[in-house]
Amino acid sequence: QVQLVESGGGSVQAGGSLRLSCATSGFTFSSYFMGWFRQAPGKEREGVARITPYGTRTYVDSVKGRFTISRDNAKNSLYLQMDSLKPEDTAMYYCAADQERSKKLEEYTYFGQGTQVTVSS
């Protein structure tokens, strides 16, 4: 049974930092494409950051230079370090996993319940 459990969200002021974590089980973590997408109320899902099984990272333009995605295959865990947070980063953040290279992050097969990030100005 595939499980992804996010943690680390919270409320911060603009310019602050948060580190999201995702603990996973039930699949071969090291061979999966992993990522974070977010969804704000009334808006569509937005892929934020992705990391391949080989460690290649990609980011949406709006977070480049501020967010860093990483993975620890020994701990079956995914992370998102978020610095210089802005009010527009406010959303529910979801950890996601898939085996398909070509699939959009927002459409990954497995994802968790999410963790809320709120940034105040």
mmCIF file of N, CA and C in Angstrom:
data_model
loop_
_atom_site.group_PDB
_atom_site.id
_atom_site.type_symbol
_atom_site.label_atom_id
_atom_site.label_comp_id
_atom_site.label_asym_id
_atom_site.label_seq_id
_atom_site.Cartn_x
_atom_site.Cartn_y
_atom_site.Cartn_z
ATOM 1 N N GLN A 1 0.840 -1.189 0.000
ATOM 2 C CA GLN A 1 0.000 0.000 0.000
ATOM 3 C C GLN A 1 0.883 1.250 0.000
ATOM 4 N N VAL A 2 0.716 2.053 -1.043
ATOM 5 C CA VAL A 2 1.518 3.261 -1.181
ATOM 6 C C VAL A 2 1.027 4.327 -0.194
ATOM 7 N N GLN A 3 1.976 4.910 0.530
ATOM 8 C CA GLN A 3 1.639 6.001 1.448
ATOM 9 C C GLN A 3 2.651 7.129 1.304
ATOM 10 N N LEU A 4 2.143 8.354 1.293
ATOM 11 C CA LEU A 4 2.967 9.550 1.300
ATOM 12 C C LEU A 4 2.390 10.469 2.371
ATOM 13 N N VAL A 5 3.216 10.867 3.319
ATOM 14 C CA VAL A 5 2.759 11.683 4.439
ATOM 15 C C VAL A 5 3.614 12.941 4.534
ATOM 16 N N GLU A 6 2.975 14.075 4.276
ATOM 17 C CA GLU A 6 3.675 15.359 4.316
ATOM 18 C C GLU A 6 3.657 15.946 5.724
ATOM 19 N N SER A 7 4.677 16.741 6.020
ATOM 20 C CA SER A 7 4.737 17.476 7.280
ATOM 21 C C SER A 7 5.592 18.715 7.088
ATOM 22 N N GLY A 8 5.544 19.620 8.050
ATOM 23 C CA GLY A 8 6.412 20.786 8.023
ATOM 24 C C GLY A 8 5.756 22.087 7.613
ATOM 25 N N GLY A 9 4.505 22.036 7.222
ATOM 26 C CA GLY A 9 3.822 23.269 6.845
ATOM 27 C C GLY A 9 3.565 24.144 8.062
ATOM 28 N N GLY A 10 3.083 25.358 7.809
ATOM 29 C CA GLY A 10 2.786 26.267 8.902
ATOM 30 C C GLY A 10 2.543 27.667 8.400
ATOM 31 N N SER A 11 2.519 28.604 9.340
ATOM 32 C CA SER A 11 2.299 30.018 9.012
ATOM 33 C C SER A 11 3.575 30.799 9.272
ATOM 34 N N VAL A 12 4.006 31.568 8.277
ATOM 35 C CA VAL A 12 5.214 32.370 8.412
ATOM 36 C C VAL A 12 4.965 33.745 7.791
ATOM 37 N N GLN A 13 5.813 34.680 8.141
ATOM 38 C CA GLN A 13 5.756 35.986 7.501
ATOM 39 C C GLN A 13 6.570 35.963 6.215
ATOM 40 N N ALA A 14 6.242 36.887 5.331
ATOM 41 C CA ALA A 14 6.987 37.007 4.082
ATOM 42 C C ALA A 14 8.479 37.148 4.374
ATOM 43 N N GLY A 15 9.277 36.441 3.577
ATOM 44 C CA GLY A 15 10.713 36.428 3.781
ATOM 45 C C GLY A 15 11.194 35.284 4.647
ATOM 46 N N GLY A 16 10.266 34.580 5.277
ATOM 47 C CA GLY A 16 10.623 33.475 6.146
ATOM 48 C C GLY A 16 10.891 32.185 5.386
ATOM 49 N N SER A 17 11.151 31.136 6.145
ATOM 50 C CA SER A 17 11.492 29.834 5.564
ATOM 51 C C SER A 17 10.688 28.712 6.205
ATOM 52 N N LEU A 18 10.477 27.670 5.427
ATOM 53 C CA LEU A 18 9.885 26.430 5.914
ATOM 54 C C LEU A 18 10.564 25.262 5.202
ATOM 55 N N ARG A 19 10.592 24.123 5.865
ATOM 56 C CA ARG A 19 11.117 22.906 5.242
ATOM 57 C C ARG A 19 10.036 21.842 5.302
ATOM 58 N N LEU A 20 9.561 21.441 4.157
ATOM 59 C CA LEU A 20 8.554 20.384 4.071
ATOM 60 C C LEU A 20 9.242 19.032 3.957
ATOM 61 N N SER A 21 8.629 18.025 4.567
ATOM 62 C CA SER A 21 9.126 16.656 4.478
ATOM 63 C C SER A 21 8.004 15.746 4.012
ATOM 64 N N CYS A 22 8.389 14.664 3.353
ATOM 65 C CA CYS A 22 7.424 13.668 2.886
ATOM 66 C C CYS A 22 7.997 12.293 3.171
ATOM 67 N N ALA A 23 7.353 11.575 4.076
ATOM 68 C CA ALA A 23 7.755 10.210 4.388
ATOM 69 C C ALA A 23 6.931 9.255 3.534
ATOM 70 N N THR A 24 7.609 8.315 2.889
ATOM 71 C CA THR A 24 6.898 7.425 1.971
ATOM 72 C C THR A 24 7.097 5.968 2.341
ATOM 73 N N SER A 25 6.188 5.129 1.862
ATOM 74 C CA SER A 25 6.298 3.679 2.047
ATOM 75 C C SER A 25 5.438 2.991 1.010
ATOM 76 N N GLY A 26 5.701 1.703 0.799
ATOM 77 C CA GLY A 26 4.862 0.905 -0.084
ATOM 78 C C GLY A 26 5.284 0.867 -1.537
ATOM 79 N N PHE A 27 6.402 1.487 -1.878
ATOM 80 C CA PHE A 27 6.903 1.428 -3.245
ATOM 81 C C PHE A 27 8.414 1.631 -3.221
ATOM 82 N N THR A 28 9.059 1.354 -4.354
ATOM 83 C CA THR A 28 10.511 1.470 -4.438
ATOM 84 C C THR A 28 10.879 2.929 -4.681
ATOM 85 N N PHE A 29 11.025 3.666 -3.602
ATOM 86 C CA PHE A 29 11.203 5.117 -3.645
ATOM 87 C C PHE A 29 12.322 5.533 -4.596
ATOM 88 N N SER A 30 13.439 4.842 -4.538
ATOM 89 C CA SER A 30 14.619 5.278 -5.292
ATOM 90 C C SER A 30 14.409 5.255 -6.797
ATOM 91 N N SER A 31 13.421 4.516 -7.274
ATOM 92 C CA SER A 31 13.212 4.404 -8.714
ATOM 93 C C SER A 31 12.075 5.294 -9.220
ATOM 94 N N TYR A 32 11.491 6.080 -8.352
ATOM 95 C CA TYR A 32 10.350 6.914 -8.724
ATOM 96 C C TYR A 32 10.745 8.377 -8.952
ATOM 97 N N PHE A 33 10.015 8.990 -9.886
ATOM 98 C CA PHE A 33 10.059 10.433 -10.048
ATOM 99 C C PHE A 33 9.234 11.032 -8.905
ATOM 100 N N MET A 34 9.792 12.015 -8.226
ATOM 101 C CA MET A 34 9.132 12.599 -7.072
ATOM 102 C C MET A 34 8.988 14.114 -7.253
ATOM 103 N N GLY A 35 8.000 14.675 -6.595
ATOM 104 C CA GLY A 35 7.846 16.118 -6.709
ATOM 105 C C GLY A 35 6.863 16.689 -5.713
ATOM 106 N N TRP A 36 6.757 17.993 -5.766
ATOM 107 C CA TRP A 36 5.803 18.737 -4.948
ATOM 108 C C TRP A 36 4.927 19.574 -5.883
ATOM 109 N N PHE A 37 3.623 19.481 -5.689
ATOM 110 C CA PHE A 37 2.744 20.429 -6.347
ATOM 111 C C PHE A 37 1.926 21.145 -5.270
ATOM 112 N N ARG A 38 1.328 22.253 -5.629
ATOM 113 C CA ARG A 38 0.543 23.023 -4.660
ATOM 114 C C ARG A 38 -0.792 23.417 -5.276
ATOM 115 N N GLN A 39 -1.727 23.701 -4.413
ATOM 116 C CA GLN A 39 -3.045 24.142 -4.861
ATOM 117 C C GLN A 39 -3.606 25.145 -3.879
ATOM 118 N N ALA A 40 -3.900 26.327 -4.370
ATOM 119 C CA ALA A 40 -4.533 27.369 -3.567
ATOM 120 C C ALA A 40 -6.040 27.322 -3.808
ATOM 121 N N PRO A 41 -6.830 27.813 -2.865
ATOM 122 C CA PRO A 41 -8.290 27.790 -3.033
ATOM 123 C C PRO A 41 -8.717 28.474 -4.330
ATOM 124 N N GLY A 42 -9.548 27.786 -5.101
ATOM 125 C CA GLY A 42 -10.055 28.352 -6.339
ATOM 126 C C GLY A 42 -9.092 28.323 -7.503
ATOM 127 N N LYS A 43 -7.927 27.710 -7.292
ATOM 128 C CA LYS A 43 -6.929 27.655 -8.357
ATOM 129 C C LYS A 43 -6.609 26.209 -8.718
ATOM 130 N N GLU A 44 -6.019 26.035 -9.896
ATOM 131 C CA GLU A 44 -5.635 24.694 -10.326
ATOM 132 C C GLU A 44 -4.325 24.274 -9.645
ATOM 133 N N ARG A 45 -4.085 22.978 -9.685
ATOM 134 C CA ARG A 45 -2.813 22.467 -9.186
ATOM 135 C C ARG A 45 -1.664 23.063 -9.980
ATOM 136 N N GLU A 46 -0.566 23.339 -9.283
ATOM 137 C CA GLU A 46 0.629 23.868 -9.930
ATOM 138 C C GLU A 46 1.830 23.053 -9.503
ATOM 139 N N GLY A 47 2.528 22.482 -10.466
ATOM 140 C CA GLY A 47 3.756 21.768 -10.166
ATOM 141 C C GLY A 47 4.821 22.744 -9.708
ATOM 142 N N VAL A 48 5.458 22.459 -8.587
ATOM 143 C CA VAL A 48 6.430 23.380 -8.000
ATOM 144 C C VAL A 48 7.859 22.910 -8.253
ATOM 145 N N ALA A 49 8.145 21.662 -7.948
ATOM 146 C CA ALA A 49 9.514 21.156 -8.076
ATOM 147 C C ALA A 49 9.467 19.657 -8.276
ATOM 148 N N ARG A 50 10.427 19.173 -9.067
ATOM 149 C CA ARG A 50 10.486 17.751 -9.364
ATOM 150 C C ARG A 50 11.923 17.277 -9.284
ATOM 151 N N ILE A 51 12.107 16.021 -8.866
ATOM 152 C CA ILE A 51 13.434 15.429 -8.842
ATOM 153 C C ILE A 51 13.337 14.017 -9.405
ATOM 154 N N THR A 52 14.235 13.708 -10.321
ATOM 155 C CA THR A 52 14.207 12.395 -10.956
ATOM 156 C C THR A 52 14.920 11.362 -10.084
ATOM 157 N N PRO A 53 14.799 10.078 -10.438
ATOM 158 C CA PRO A 53 15.537 9.055 -9.689
ATOM 159 C C PRO A 53 17.055 9.289 -9.742
ATOM 160 N N TYR A 54 17.522 10.025 -10.725
ATOM 161 C CA TYR A 54 18.948 10.261 -10.909
ATOM 162 C C TYR A 54 19.409 11.550 -10.243
ATOM 163 N N GLY A 55 18.443 12.300 -9.646
ATOM 164 C CA GLY A 55 18.791 13.515 -8.922
ATOM 165 C C GLY A 55 18.653 14.812 -9.697
ATOM 166 N N THR A 56 18.178 14.746 -10.916
ATOM 167 C CA THR A 56 17.990 15.963 -11.708
ATOM 168 C C THR A 56 16.775 16.731 -11.180
ATOM 169 N N ARG A 57 16.953 18.032 -10.956
ATOM 170 C CA ARG A 57 15.909 18.868 -10.365
ATOM 171 C C ARG A 57 15.374 19.875 -11.382
ATOM 172 N N THR A 58 14.062 20.094 -11.336
ATOM 173 C CA THR A 58 13.443 21.158 -12.129
ATOM 174 C C THR A 58 12.449 21.904 -11.253
ATOM 175 N N TYR A 59 12.277 23.201 -11.561
ATOM 176 C CA TYR A 59 11.413 24.058 -10.753
ATOM 177 C C TYR A 59 10.538 24.918 -11.653
ATOM 178 N N VAL A 60 9.375 25.277 -11.134
ATOM 179 C CA VAL A 60 8.563 26.274 -11.814
ATOM 180 C C VAL A 60 9.285 27.610 -11.666
ATOM 181 N N ASP A 61 9.155 28.475 -12.660
ATOM 182 C CA ASP A 61 9.919 29.729 -12.673
ATOM 183 C C ASP A 61 9.716 30.566 -11.411
ATOM 184 N N SER A 62 8.516 30.563 -10.870
ATOM 185 C CA SER A 62 8.195 31.449 -9.749
ATOM 186 C C SER A 62 8.933 31.090 -8.457
ATOM 187 N N VAL A 63 9.525 29.894 -8.378
ATOM 188 C CA VAL A 63 10.222 29.492 -7.147
ATOM 189 C C VAL A 63 11.715 29.288 -7.357
ATOM 190 N N LYS A 64 12.184 29.421 -8.576
ATOM 191 C CA LYS A 64 13.612 29.219 -8.853
ATOM 192 C C LYS A 64 14.454 30.181 -8.016
ATOM 193 N N GLY A 65 15.494 29.645 -7.400
ATOM 194 C CA GLY A 65 16.366 30.453 -6.554
ATOM 195 C C GLY A 65 15.877 30.585 -5.123
ATOM 196 N N ARG A 66 14.640 30.156 -4.860
ATOM 197 C CA ARG A 66 14.086 30.258 -3.495
ATOM 198 C C ARG A 66 13.796 28.888 -2.881
ATOM 199 N N PHE A 67 13.389 27.925 -3.699
ATOM 200 C CA PHE A 67 13.042 26.591 -3.214
ATOM 201 C C PHE A 67 14.104 25.585 -3.664
ATOM 202 N N THR A 68 14.328 24.566 -2.820
ATOM 203 C CA THR A 68 15.259 23.486 -3.167
ATOM 204 C C THR A 68 14.617 22.149 -2.830
ATOM 205 N N ILE A 69 14.503 21.299 -3.833
ATOM 206 C CA ILE A 69 13.974 19.956 -3.622
ATOM 207 C C ILE A 69 15.132 18.988 -3.439
ATOM 208 N N SER A 70 14.940 18.012 -2.548
ATOM 209 C CA SER A 70 15.969 16.993 -2.343
ATOM 210 C C SER A 70 15.304 15.687 -1.942
ATOM 211 N N ARG A 71 16.050 14.610 -2.066
ATOM 212 C CA ARG A 71 15.537 13.296 -1.692
ATOM 213 C C ARG A 71 16.615 12.533 -0.940
ATOM 214 N N ASP A 72 16.168 11.667 -0.033
ATOM 215 C CA ASP A 72 17.058 10.773 0.704
ATOM 216 C C ASP A 72 16.552 9.362 0.469
ATOM 217 N N ASN A 73 17.173 8.670 -0.460
ATOM 218 C CA ASN A 73 16.703 7.323 -0.826
ATOM 219 C C ASN A 73 16.856 6.334 0.323
ATOM 220 N N ALA A 74 17.820 6.547 1.201
ATOM 221 C CA ALA A 74 18.009 5.646 2.343
ATOM 222 C C ALA A 74 16.853 5.764 3.337
ATOM 223 N N LYS A 75 16.229 6.952 3.368
ATOM 224 C CA LYS A 75 15.123 7.176 4.302
ATOM 225 C C LYS A 75 13.768 7.197 3.605
ATOM 226 N N ASN A 76 13.762 6.938 2.281
ATOM 227 C CA ASN A 76 12.513 6.974 1.514
ATOM 228 C C ASN A 76 11.761 8.287 1.739
ATOM 229 N N SER A 77 12.502 9.365 1.722
ATOM 230 C CA SER A 77 11.915 10.668 2.051
ATOM 231 C C SER A 77 12.254 11.734 1.028
ATOM 232 N N LEU A 78 11.324 12.666 0.898
ATOM 233 C CA LEU A 78 11.454 13.800 -0.015
ATOM 234 C C LEU A 78 11.345 15.079 0.803
ATOM 235 N N TYR A 79 12.061 16.120 0.371
ATOM 236 C CA TYR A 79 12.068 17.377 1.105
ATOM 237 C C TYR A 79 11.886 18.560 0.159
ATOM 238 N N LEU A 80 11.401 19.658 0.727
ATOM 239 C CA LEU A 80 11.337 20.920 -0.011
ATOM 240 C C LEU A 80 11.723 22.040 0.942
ATOM 241 N N GLN A 81 12.900 22.602 0.726
ATOM 242 C CA GLN A 81 13.344 23.758 1.494
ATOM 243 C C GLN A 81 12.830 25.011 0.800
ATOM 244 N N MET A 82 12.056 25.804 1.534
ATOM 245 C CA MET A 82 11.439 26.997 0.956
ATOM 246 C C MET A 82 11.955 28.225 1.690
ATOM 247 N N ASP A 83 12.678 29.057 0.997
ATOM 248 C CA ASP A 83 13.238 30.294 1.555
ATOM 249 C C ASP A 83 12.617 31.498 0.865
ATOM 250 N N SER A 84 12.793 32.665 1.481
ATOM 251 C CA SER A 84 12.266 33.923 0.921
ATOM 252 C C SER A 84 10.810 33.772 0.508
ATOM 253 N N LEU A 85 10.017 33.202 1.384
ATOM 254 C CA LEU A 85 8.619 32.935 1.057
ATOM 255 C C LEU A 85 7.841 34.216 0.800
ATOM 256 N N LYS A 86 6.883 34.116 -0.106
ATOM 257 C CA LYS A 86 6.037 35.235 -0.501
ATOM 258 C C LYS A 86 4.576 34.888 -0.241
ATOM 259 N N PRO A 87 3.717 35.879 -0.060
ATOM 260 C CA PRO A 87 2.290 35.584 0.150
ATOM 261 C C PRO A 87 1.700 34.728 -0.963
ATOM 262 N N GLU A 88 2.186 34.900 -2.183
ATOM 263 C CA GLU A 88 1.651 34.108 -3.300
ATOM 264 C C GLU A 88 2.065 32.638 -3.245
ATOM 265 N N ASP A 89 2.939 32.274 -2.312
ATOM 266 C CA ASP A 89 3.286 30.866 -2.109
ATOM 267 C C ASP A 89 2.261 30.152 -1.234
ATOM 268 N N THR A 90 1.312 30.889 -0.685
ATOM 269 C CA THR A 90 0.292 30.302 0.182
ATOM 270 C C THR A 90 -0.538 29.286 -0.582
ATOM 271 N N ALA A 91 -0.583 28.053 -0.064
ATOM 272 C CA ALA A 91 -1.303 26.965 -0.727
ATOM 273 C C ALA A 91 -1.182 25.700 0.115
ATOM 274 N N MET A 92 -1.937 24.681 -0.275
ATOM 275 C CA MET A 92 -1.718 23.338 0.252
ATOM 276 C C MET A 92 -0.648 22.700 -0.620
ATOM 277 N N TYR A 93 0.366 22.141 0.010
ATOM 278 C CA TYR A 93 1.474 21.518 -0.718
ATOM 279 C C TYR A 93 1.376 20.000 -0.602
ATOM 280 N N TYR A 94 1.517 19.340 -1.743
ATOM 281 C CA TYR A 94 1.381 17.899 -1.822
ATOM 282 C C TYR A 94 2.668 17.265 -2.344
ATOM 283 N N CYS A 95 3.040 16.169 -1.729
ATOM 284 C CA CYS A 95 4.137 15.333 -2.199
ATOM 285 C C CYS A 95 3.552 14.322 -3.185
ATOM 286 N N ALA A 96 4.248 14.083 -4.295
ATOM 287 C CA ALA A 96 3.692 13.204 -5.321
ATOM 288 C C ALA A 96 4.763 12.277 -5.884
ATOM 289 N N ALA A 97 4.309 11.127 -6.387
ATOM 290 C CA ALA A 97 5.234 10.120 -6.900
ATOM 291 C C ALA A 97 4.662 9.448 -8.139
ATOM 292 N N ASP A 98 5.547 9.099 -9.085
ATOM 293 C CA ASP A 98 5.115 8.376 -10.281
ATOM 294 C C ASP A 98 6.313 7.706 -10.926
ATOM 295 N N GLN A 99 6.051 6.667 -11.704
ATOM 296 C CA GLN A 99 7.116 5.979 -12.419
ATOM 297 C C GLN A 99 7.320 6.505 -13.835
ATOM 298 N N GLU A 100 6.362 7.289 -14.315
ATOM 299 C CA GLU A 100 6.392 7.773 -15.693
ATOM 300 C C GLU A 100 7.215 9.044 -15.826
ATOM 301 N N ARG A 101 8.237 8.997 -16.670
ATOM 302 C CA ARG A 101 9.079 10.164 -16.891
ATOM 303 C C ARG A 101 8.305 11.321 -17.508
ATOM 304 N N SER A 102 7.414 11.017 -18.432
ATOM 305 C CA SER A 102 6.792 12.072 -19.234
ATOM 306 C C SER A 102 5.538 12.677 -18.601
ATOM 307 N N LYS A 103 5.093 12.136 -17.493
ATOM 308 C CA LYS A 103 3.837 12.612 -16.904
ATOM 309 C C LYS A 103 4.032 13.963 -16.222
ATOM 310 N N LYS A 104 3.027 14.820 -16.349
ATOM 311 C CA LYS A 104 3.054 16.112 -15.658
ATOM 312 C C LYS A 104 2.999 15.893 -14.150
ATOM 313 N N LEU A 105 3.746 16.691 -13.422
ATOM 314 C CA LEU A 105 3.803 16.555 -11.970
ATOM 315 C C LEU A 105 2.416 16.632 -11.343
ATOM 316 N N GLU A 106 1.589 17.506 -11.886
ATOM 317 C CA GLU A 106 0.244 17.672 -11.333
ATOM 318 C C GLU A 106 -0.623 16.417 -11.531
ATOM 319 N N GLU A 107 -0.179 15.502 -12.386
ATOM 320 C CA GLU A 107 -0.965 14.318 -12.700
ATOM 321 C C GLU A 107 -0.320 13.047 -12.167
ATOM 322 N N TYR A 108 0.659 13.179 -11.296
ATOM 323 C CA TYR A 108 1.311 11.999 -10.736
ATOM 324 C C TYR A 108 0.284 11.102 -10.067
ATOM 325 N N THR A 109 0.528 9.800 -10.124
ATOM 326 C CA THR A 109 -0.426 8.806 -9.664
ATOM 327 C C THR A 109 -0.648 8.838 -8.163
ATOM 328 N N TYR A 110 0.417 8.972 -7.413
ATOM 329 C CA TYR A 110 0.316 8.899 -5.953
ATOM 330 C C TYR A 110 0.631 10.266 -5.331
ATOM 331 N N PHE A 111 -0.160 10.648 -4.343
ATOM 332 C CA PHE A 111 0.124 11.873 -3.602
ATOM 333 C C PHE A 111 -0.496 11.776 -2.210
ATOM 334 N N GLY A 112 0.012 12.636 -1.319
ATOM 335 C CA GLY A 112 -0.437 12.566 0.059
ATOM 336 C C GLY A 112 -1.620 13.468 0.345
ATOM 337 N N GLN A 113 -1.862 13.700 1.633
ATOM 338 C CA GLN A 113 -2.995 14.517 2.068
ATOM 339 C C GLN A 113 -2.685 16.008 2.042
ATOM 340 N N GLY A 114 -1.418 16.335 1.960
ATOM 341 C CA GLY A 114 -1.036 17.732 1.866
ATOM 342 C C GLY A 114 -0.693 18.355 3.207
ATOM 343 N N THR A 115 0.069 19.450 3.137
ATOM 344 C CA THR A 115 0.394 20.237 4.319
ATOM 345 C C THR A 115 0.226 21.713 3.939
ATOM 346 N N GLN A 116 -0.428 22.470 4.801
ATOM 347 C CA GLN A 116 -0.780 23.854 4.486
ATOM 348 C C GLN A 116 0.393 24.794 4.753
ATOM 349 N N VAL A 117 0.657 25.651 3.788
ATOM 350 C CA VAL A 117 1.650 26.713 3.935
ATOM 351 C C VAL A 117 0.931 28.053 3.784
ATOM 352 N N THR A 118 1.066 28.902 4.788
ATOM 353 C CA THR A 118 0.439 30.218 4.757
ATOM 354 C C THR A 118 1.504 31.283 4.993
ATOM 355 N N VAL A 119 1.619 32.221 4.059
ATOM 356 C CA VAL A 119 2.619 33.278 4.151
ATOM 357 C C VAL A 119 1.896 34.619 4.244
ATOM 358 N N SER A 120 2.129 35.337 5.313
ATOM 359 C CA SER A 120 1.476 36.629 5.513
ATOM 360 C C SER A 120 2.429 37.768 5.157
ATOM 361 N N SER A 121 1.857 38.859 4.707
ATOM 362 C CA SER A 121 2.678 40.005 4.291
ATOM 363 C C SER A 121 2.964 40.931 5.460
#
